[in-house]
């Protein structure tokens, strides 16, 4: 009898422990608790310059999706998981044009990271359901794309080509993320991006709206929070004397002030979808660019940053002589190329 009681008690304890374990298992949508390892990536473009803003757009005869560009990106990856950031937008419905390059990237062992921009076609400004349907169709048809970024800098509305210039960009972001998440594979990540930073009021409005309008459906759908940080270039200070400190300040602002407004906690990784440091003669040397990148990488420690992508791969042939690339206009490595190639 006593033996039977002991067995019954053991069984009861086992069932109790099992119940506790079941109760504490995280739901399927919960984000991983461990910080993700830092991955690197690059936008393969080669024509952007500051001159764009005064009509002096740069050129480069080397195809940004050609063999040399692909070779340099494989060298840059250096055997590690490595993202290549591409863009498509709704008004052109040009996502299918990326498919051959996406296939080549995958064959080379690289990870396509595709932004779907909310730039509405004629008659569809504010058509949030239409945008979400376009997003869902694009994502469902492309299981080989590793990362989807839904909208591009929806907080910026300075030109018709900016997502923030269209009607209800936050609605497009929220519904687009949910639509993408509903059709993605388990291996794909879905998120968004945000340009750091405009002003405290618009910053807070952006992030808090993600919570109030997105609710639990949006929270469940988000795999990462993307941010574009151009420290010492587009935001104060426009010329940095402490690259690591300024970049860390930006990440602290995103992680500890903005993301909580959207109910996105520390377990949700930050993806730096864009960052860069353009050279400009003796004022901004190629060596300073390399030092800045090294400092940006150091600044990510402690913020659960899962990705740092550079804008752009190669310099343009520019009248201003400004270079955003990790490579010069002839596709020869600059010092920053080696910093990224050997980082981590």
Short mmCIF file of C-alpha atoms in Angstrom, two decimals:
data_model
loop_
_atom_site.label_atom_id
_atom_site.label_comp_id
_atom_site.label_asym_id
_atom_site.label_seq_id
_atom_site.Cartn_x
_atom_site.Cartn_y
_atom_site.Cartn_z
CA UNK A 1 0.00 0.00 0.00
CA UNK A 2 2.78 2.39 0.93
CA UNK A 3 4.54 1.50 -2.32
CA UNK A 4 1.36 2.28 -4.24
CA UNK A 5 1.04 5.65 -2.44
CA UNK A 6 4.65 6.50 -3.30
CA UNK A 7 3.99 5.69 -6.95
CA UNK A 8 0.83 7.79 -6.91
CA UNK A 9 2.69 10.70 -5.30
CA UNK A 10 5.50 10.44 -7.82
CA UNK A 11 2.98 10.38 -10.63
CA UNK A 12 1.24 13.45 -9.16
CA UNK A 13 4.54 15.30 -8.87
CA UNK A 14 5.43 14.34 -12.44
CA UNK A 15 2.09 15.60 -13.74
CA UNK A 16 2.46 18.80 -11.74
CA UNK A 17 5.94 19.43 -13.16
CA UNK A 18 4.70 18.61 -16.64
CA UNK A 19 1.90 21.13 -16.22
CA UNK A 20 4.33 23.77 -15.09
CA UNK A 21 6.60 23.10 -18.04
CA UNK A 22 3.71 23.27 -20.49
CA UNK A 23 2.60 26.51 -18.88
CA UNK A 24 5.94 28.18 -19.32
CA UNK A 25 6.62 27.04 -22.88
CA UNK A 26 6.69 30.19 -25.02
CA UNK A 27 3.88 30.57 -27.56
CA UNK A 28 4.73 29.94 -31.19
CA UNK A 29 5.12 33.66 -31.96
CA UNK A 30 7.51 34.41 -29.11
CA UNK A 31 10.87 35.86 -30.12
CA UNK A 32 14.15 34.16 -29.17
CA UNK A 33 15.57 35.30 -25.85
CA UNK A 34 19.23 35.03 -26.77
CA UNK A 35 20.80 37.92 -28.68
CA UNK A 36 21.32 36.99 -32.30
CA UNK A 37 24.87 37.02 -33.74
CA UNK A 38 25.79 40.07 -35.81
CA UNK A 39 25.53 39.49 -39.56
CA UNK A 40 26.71 41.81 -42.31
CA UNK A 41 25.34 42.88 -45.67
CA UNK A 42 25.54 45.46 -48.45
CA UNK A 43 23.42 47.27 -51.01
CA UNK A 44 25.04 46.37 -54.35
CA UNK A 45 24.45 49.76 -55.96
CA UNK A 46 27.15 51.99 -57.43
CA UNK A 47 25.53 55.25 -58.56
CA UNK A 48 24.36 57.13 -55.48
CA UNK A 49 26.09 60.41 -54.55
CA UNK A 50 25.28 63.54 -52.59
CA UNK A 51 25.07 65.20 -55.98
CA UNK A 52 21.71 63.47 -56.46
CA UNK A 53 20.15 66.24 -54.38
CA UNK A 54 21.27 68.94 -56.82
CA UNK A 55 20.73 66.92 -59.99
CA UNK A 56 24.29 65.58 -60.33
CA UNK A 57 23.57 61.86 -60.10
CA UNK A 58 26.61 59.61 -60.35
CA UNK A 59 27.27 56.86 -62.87
CA UNK A 60 29.23 53.62 -63.01
CA UNK A 61 29.62 51.41 -66.07
CA UNK A 62 30.08 48.22 -64.04
CA UNK A 63 26.74 46.38 -63.66
CA UNK A 64 25.67 46.28 -60.02
CA UNK A 65 24.29 42.77 -60.63
CA UNK A 66 27.19 41.62 -62.81
CA UNK A 67 29.90 39.03 -62.32
CA UNK A 68 32.46 41.42 -60.79
CA UNK A 69 29.97 42.77 -58.26
CA UNK A 70 28.96 39.23 -57.30
CA UNK A 71 32.60 38.19 -56.97
CA UNK A 72 33.36 41.11 -54.65
CA UNK A 73 30.31 40.37 -52.49
CA UNK A 74 31.36 36.73 -52.11
CA UNK A 75 34.81 37.96 -51.06
CA UNK A 76 33.17 40.37 -48.62
CA UNK A 77 31.06 37.58 -47.12
CA UNK A 78 34.24 35.63 -46.43
CA UNK A 79 32.40 32.38 -45.79
CA UNK A 80 29.86 33.93 -43.40
CA UNK A 81 26.09 34.38 -43.81
CA UNK A 82 25.84 37.66 -45.72
CA UNK A 83 22.85 39.76 -46.86
CA UNK A 84 22.43 41.63 -50.14
CA UNK A 85 19.88 44.44 -49.90
CA UNK A 86 17.59 44.92 -52.91
CA UNK A 87 14.58 47.19 -53.51
CA UNK A 88 11.32 46.84 -55.41
CA UNK A 89 8.32 49.15 -55.39
CA UNK A 90 4.62 48.79 -55.91
CA UNK A 91 4.07 51.37 -58.67
CA UNK A 92 6.60 49.63 -60.93
CA UNK A 93 5.69 46.11 -59.78
CA UNK A 94 9.33 45.34 -60.50
CA UNK A 95 9.93 42.62 -57.92
CA UNK A 96 9.94 39.96 -60.66
CA UNK A 97 12.87 41.74 -62.32
CA UNK A 98 14.96 40.85 -59.27
CA UNK A 99 14.34 37.11 -59.58
CA UNK A 100 17.34 36.25 -61.80
CA UNK A 101 19.71 38.16 -59.51
CA UNK A 102 18.14 36.62 -56.42
CA UNK A 103 18.76 33.18 -57.91
CA UNK A 104 22.41 34.05 -58.57
CA UNK A 105 22.84 35.39 -55.05
CA UNK A 106 21.44 32.20 -53.58
CA UNK A 107 23.66 30.07 -55.81
CA UNK A 108 26.68 32.06 -54.56
CA UNK A 109 25.69 31.41 -50.93
CA UNK A 110 24.43 34.95 -50.26
CA UNK A 111 21.17 35.96 -48.58
CA UNK A 112 18.71 38.17 -50.52
CA UNK A 113 17.21 40.90 -48.32
CA UNK A 114 14.41 42.61 -50.25
CA UNK A 115 12.58 45.86 -49.45
CA UNK A 116 9.05 46.22 -50.83
CA UNK A 117 8.41 49.93 -51.11
CA UNK A 118 5.00 51.54 -50.65
CA UNK A 119 5.03 53.84 -53.68
CA UNK A 120 1.46 53.49 -54.97
CA UNK A 121 0.58 53.22 -58.65
CA UNK A 122 -1.82 55.80 -60.09
CA UNK A 123 -5.22 55.61 -58.45
CA UNK A 124 -4.02 53.55 -55.49
CA UNK A 125 -2.70 56.14 -53.06
CA UNK A 126 -3.97 54.98 -49.69
CA UNK A 127 -5.06 51.57 -51.02
CA UNK A 128 -3.70 49.68 -48.04
CA UNK A 129 -5.50 46.43 -48.89
CA UNK A 130 -4.08 46.55 -52.41
CA UNK A 131 -0.54 47.07 -51.11
CA UNK A 132 -0.92 44.22 -48.61
CA UNK A 133 -2.14 41.93 -51.40
CA UNK A 134 0.88 42.87 -53.57
CA UNK A 135 3.22 42.19 -50.64
CA UNK A 136 1.61 38.82 -49.87
CA UNK A 137 1.85 37.71 -53.50
CA UNK A 138 5.52 38.75 -53.74
CA UNK A 139 6.50 36.99 -50.53
CA UNK A 140 4.53 33.80 -51.17
CA UNK A 141 6.12 33.39 -54.61
CA UNK A 142 9.71 33.78 -53.32
CA UNK A 143 10.63 31.40 -50.50
CA UNK A 144 14.33 31.87 -51.35
CA UNK A 145 14.36 35.49 -50.13
CA UNK A 146 15.81 35.40 -46.62
CA UNK A 147 14.60 38.78 -45.34
CA UNK A 148 11.64 40.94 -46.30
CA UNK A 149 11.57 44.62 -45.39
CA UNK A 150 8.04 45.98 -45.74
CA UNK A 151 8.03 49.66 -46.76
CA UNK A 152 11.13 51.81 -46.84
CA UNK A 153 11.57 54.69 -44.39
CA UNK A 154 7.84 55.25 -44.01
CA UNK A 155 8.60 58.16 -41.66
CA UNK A 156 10.21 60.15 -44.51
CA UNK A 157 8.05 62.10 -46.94
CA UNK A 158 10.43 64.43 -48.75
CA UNK A 159 9.79 63.22 -52.31
CA UNK A 160 7.19 61.27 -54.33
CA UNK A 161 9.64 58.35 -54.28
CA UNK A 162 9.58 58.24 -50.47
CA UNK A 163 7.16 55.85 -48.81
CA UNK A 164 6.19 58.53 -46.29
CA UNK A 165 4.95 60.78 -49.09
CA UNK A 166 2.07 58.44 -49.89
CA UNK A 167 -1.22 58.38 -48.01
CA UNK A 168 -1.22 56.41 -44.75
CA UNK A 169 2.29 54.93 -44.91
CA UNK A 170 2.01 53.49 -41.40
CA UNK A 171 -1.14 51.65 -42.36
CA UNK A 172 0.74 50.20 -45.32
CA UNK A 173 3.63 49.19 -43.06
CA UNK A 174 1.42 47.49 -40.50
CA UNK A 175 -0.85 45.65 -42.91
CA UNK A 176 2.05 44.79 -45.20
CA UNK A 177 4.05 43.21 -42.37
CA UNK A 178 1.04 41.18 -41.25
CA UNK A 179 0.32 40.06 -44.83
CA UNK A 180 3.93 39.02 -45.38
CA UNK A 181 4.09 37.15 -42.10
CA UNK A 182 0.94 35.20 -42.95
CA UNK A 183 2.54 33.67 -46.05
CA UNK A 184 6.27 33.48 -45.24
CA UNK A 185 8.17 30.30 -44.50
CA UNK A 186 9.68 29.58 -41.08
CA UNK A 187 13.14 30.36 -42.47
CA UNK A 188 12.20 33.88 -43.60
CA UNK A 189 12.28 37.05 -41.50
CA UNK A 190 9.77 39.88 -41.91
CA UNK A 191 10.13 43.40 -40.58
CA UNK A 192 10.27 47.08 -41.53
CA UNK A 193 12.68 49.99 -41.35
CA UNK A 194 12.76 53.53 -39.99
CA UNK A 195 15.11 56.43 -40.63
CA UNK A 196 16.84 57.64 -37.46
CA UNK A 197 15.73 60.29 -36.59
CA UNK A 198 13.58 63.30 -37.57
CA UNK A 199 12.23 64.95 -34.44
CA UNK A 200 10.99 63.67 -31.06
CA UNK A 201 7.29 64.14 -31.85
CA UNK A 202 7.25 62.36 -35.22
CA UNK A 203 9.59 59.67 -33.88
CA UNK A 204 7.28 58.88 -30.97
CA UNK A 205 4.19 59.02 -33.17
CA UNK A 206 5.68 56.51 -35.59
CA UNK A 207 6.57 53.91 -32.99
CA UNK A 208 3.51 54.30 -30.77
CA UNK A 209 1.22 53.98 -33.80
CA UNK A 210 2.69 50.58 -34.53
CA UNK A 211 1.30 49.46 -31.17
CA UNK A 212 -2.04 51.25 -31.19
CA UNK A 213 -2.98 50.39 -34.77
CA UNK A 214 -1.02 47.18 -35.16
CA UNK A 215 -2.02 45.52 -31.93
CA UNK A 216 -1.21 41.91 -31.22
CA UNK A 217 -1.42 40.88 -34.88
CA UNK A 218 1.43 43.22 -35.79
CA UNK A 219 3.44 42.27 -32.71
CA UNK A 220 3.19 38.59 -33.62
CA UNK A 221 4.20 39.28 -37.22
CA UNK A 222 7.42 41.24 -36.57
CA UNK A 223 10.68 39.31 -36.66
CA UNK A 224 12.97 42.35 -36.52
CA UNK A 225 12.87 46.13 -36.19
CA UNK A 226 14.86 47.79 -38.95
CA UNK A 227 16.58 51.15 -38.71
CA UNK A 228 18.64 53.25 -41.11
CA UNK A 229 21.40 55.13 -39.27
CA UNK A 230 23.57 57.65 -41.08
CA UNK A 231 25.43 58.99 -38.10
CA UNK A 232 27.57 62.00 -38.97
CA UNK A 233 25.97 62.34 -42.40
CA UNK A 234 22.22 63.06 -42.44
CA UNK A 235 21.59 63.64 -38.75
CA UNK A 236 23.27 65.83 -36.17
CA UNK A 237 26.16 65.94 -35.77
CA UNK A 238 26.67 66.11 -39.54
CA UNK A 239 30.37 65.56 -38.98
CA UNK A 240 31.13 63.21 -36.12
CA UNK A 241 34.17 63.34 -33.86
CA UNK A 242 33.02 60.21 -31.96
CA UNK A 243 31.68 57.71 -34.49
CA UNK A 244 31.23 54.91 -31.98
CA UNK A 245 29.59 57.14 -29.39
CA UNK A 246 27.18 58.71 -31.85
CA UNK A 247 26.21 55.33 -33.28
CA UNK A 248 25.70 53.91 -29.81
CA UNK A 249 23.50 56.89 -28.95
CA UNK A 250 21.36 56.13 -31.98
CA UNK A 251 20.99 52.46 -31.07
CA UNK A 252 20.19 53.31 -27.46
CA UNK A 253 17.46 55.69 -28.68
CA UNK A 254 15.93 53.00 -30.87
CA UNK A 255 16.22 50.14 -28.40
CA UNK A 256 15.34 51.86 -25.14
CA UNK A 257 13.11 54.78 -26.13
CA UNK A 258 11.37 54.00 -29.42
CA UNK A 259 10.89 50.23 -29.58
CA UNK A 260 9.13 50.05 -26.18
CA UNK A 261 6.49 52.41 -27.59
CA UNK A 262 5.69 49.70 -30.14
CA UNK A 263 5.75 46.94 -27.50
CA UNK A 264 8.85 45.49 -29.14
CA UNK A 265 11.07 44.26 -26.34
CA UNK A 266 14.79 43.52 -26.09
CA UNK A 267 14.40 40.04 -27.59
CA UNK A 268 13.32 41.53 -30.94
CA UNK A 269 16.57 42.05 -32.89
CA UNK A 270 17.48 45.35 -34.50
CA UNK A 271 18.50 45.13 -38.15
CA UNK A 272 20.53 48.09 -39.38
CA UNK A 273 19.14 47.89 -42.88
CA UNK A 274 21.20 50.86 -44.05
CA UNK A 275 24.26 52.67 -42.78
CA UNK A 276 27.12 54.35 -44.55
CA UNK A 277 29.86 56.90 -44.46
CA UNK A 278 30.59 58.76 -47.71
CA UNK A 279 34.12 59.90 -48.40
CA UNK A 280 34.73 63.41 -49.69
CA UNK A 281 38.32 64.40 -50.42
CA UNK A 282 40.52 65.30 -47.43
CA UNK A 283 37.47 66.13 -45.28
CA UNK A 284 36.23 62.52 -45.19
CA UNK A 285 39.00 60.16 -46.19
CA UNK A 286 38.81 56.49 -47.11
CA UNK A 287 40.70 55.68 -43.92
CA UNK A 288 38.17 57.62 -41.85
CA UNK A 289 35.41 55.65 -43.57
CA UNK A 290 37.10 52.42 -42.48
CA UNK A 291 37.53 53.70 -38.94
CA UNK A 292 33.88 54.75 -38.84
CA UNK A 293 32.70 51.29 -39.91
CA UNK A 294 34.92 49.69 -37.26
CA UNK A 295 33.37 52.01 -34.66
CA UNK A 296 29.82 51.30 -35.85
CA UNK A 297 30.44 47.58 -35.43
CA UNK A 298 31.80 48.11 -31.91
CA UNK A 299 28.77 50.23 -31.01
CA UNK A 300 26.33 47.38 -31.71
CA UNK A 301 27.45 45.43 -28.65
CA UNK A 302 24.75 45.11 -26.02
CA UNK A 303 21.78 46.13 -28.20
CA UNK A 304 20.88 42.75 -29.78
CA UNK A 305 21.73 43.96 -33.28
CA UNK A 306 21.38 41.09 -35.74
CA UNK A 307 22.43 42.79 -38.97
CA UNK A 308 24.53 45.70 -40.21
CA UNK A 309 24.21 46.51 -43.92
CA UNK A 310 26.35 49.04 -45.76
CA UNK A 311 25.11 51.49 -48.35
CA UNK A 312 26.65 51.00 -51.01
CA UNK A 313 29.02 48.41 -52.57
CA UNK A 314 31.00 50.63 -54.96
CA UNK A 315 31.61 54.32 -55.59
CA UNK A 316 29.96 56.19 -58.39
CA UNK A 317 31.85 58.24 -60.94
CA UNK A 318 30.85 61.54 -59.37
CA UNK A 319 31.56 65.18 -60.16
CA UNK A 320 31.68 65.78 -56.41
CA UNK A 321 34.15 62.97 -55.83
CA UNK A 322 32.06 61.62 -52.95
CA UNK A 323 32.19 57.89 -52.44
CA UNK A 324 29.77 55.73 -50.45
CA UNK A 325 31.26 52.42 -51.53
CA UNK A 326 33.37 49.81 -49.83
CA UNK A 327 35.00 49.62 -53.27
CA UNK A 328 36.22 52.48 -55.44
CA UNK A 329 34.63 53.17 -58.82
CA UNK A 330 36.92 50.57 -60.44
CA UNK A 331 35.75 47.94 -57.92
CA UNK A 332 39.07 47.84 -56.12
CA UNK A 333 38.76 47.47 -52.32
CA UNK A 334 38.93 50.52 -50.07
CA UNK A 335 40.11 50.12 -46.45
CA UNK A 336 36.50 49.73 -45.22
CA UNK A 337 36.08 46.63 -47.42
CA UNK A 338 38.70 44.81 -45.39
CA UNK A 339 37.13 45.96 -42.11
CA UNK A 340 33.81 44.34 -43.02
CA UNK A 341 35.39 41.29 -44.65
CA UNK A 342 37.25 40.36 -41.48
CA UNK A 343 34.78 41.57 -38.83
CA UNK A 344 32.97 39.28 -36.44
#
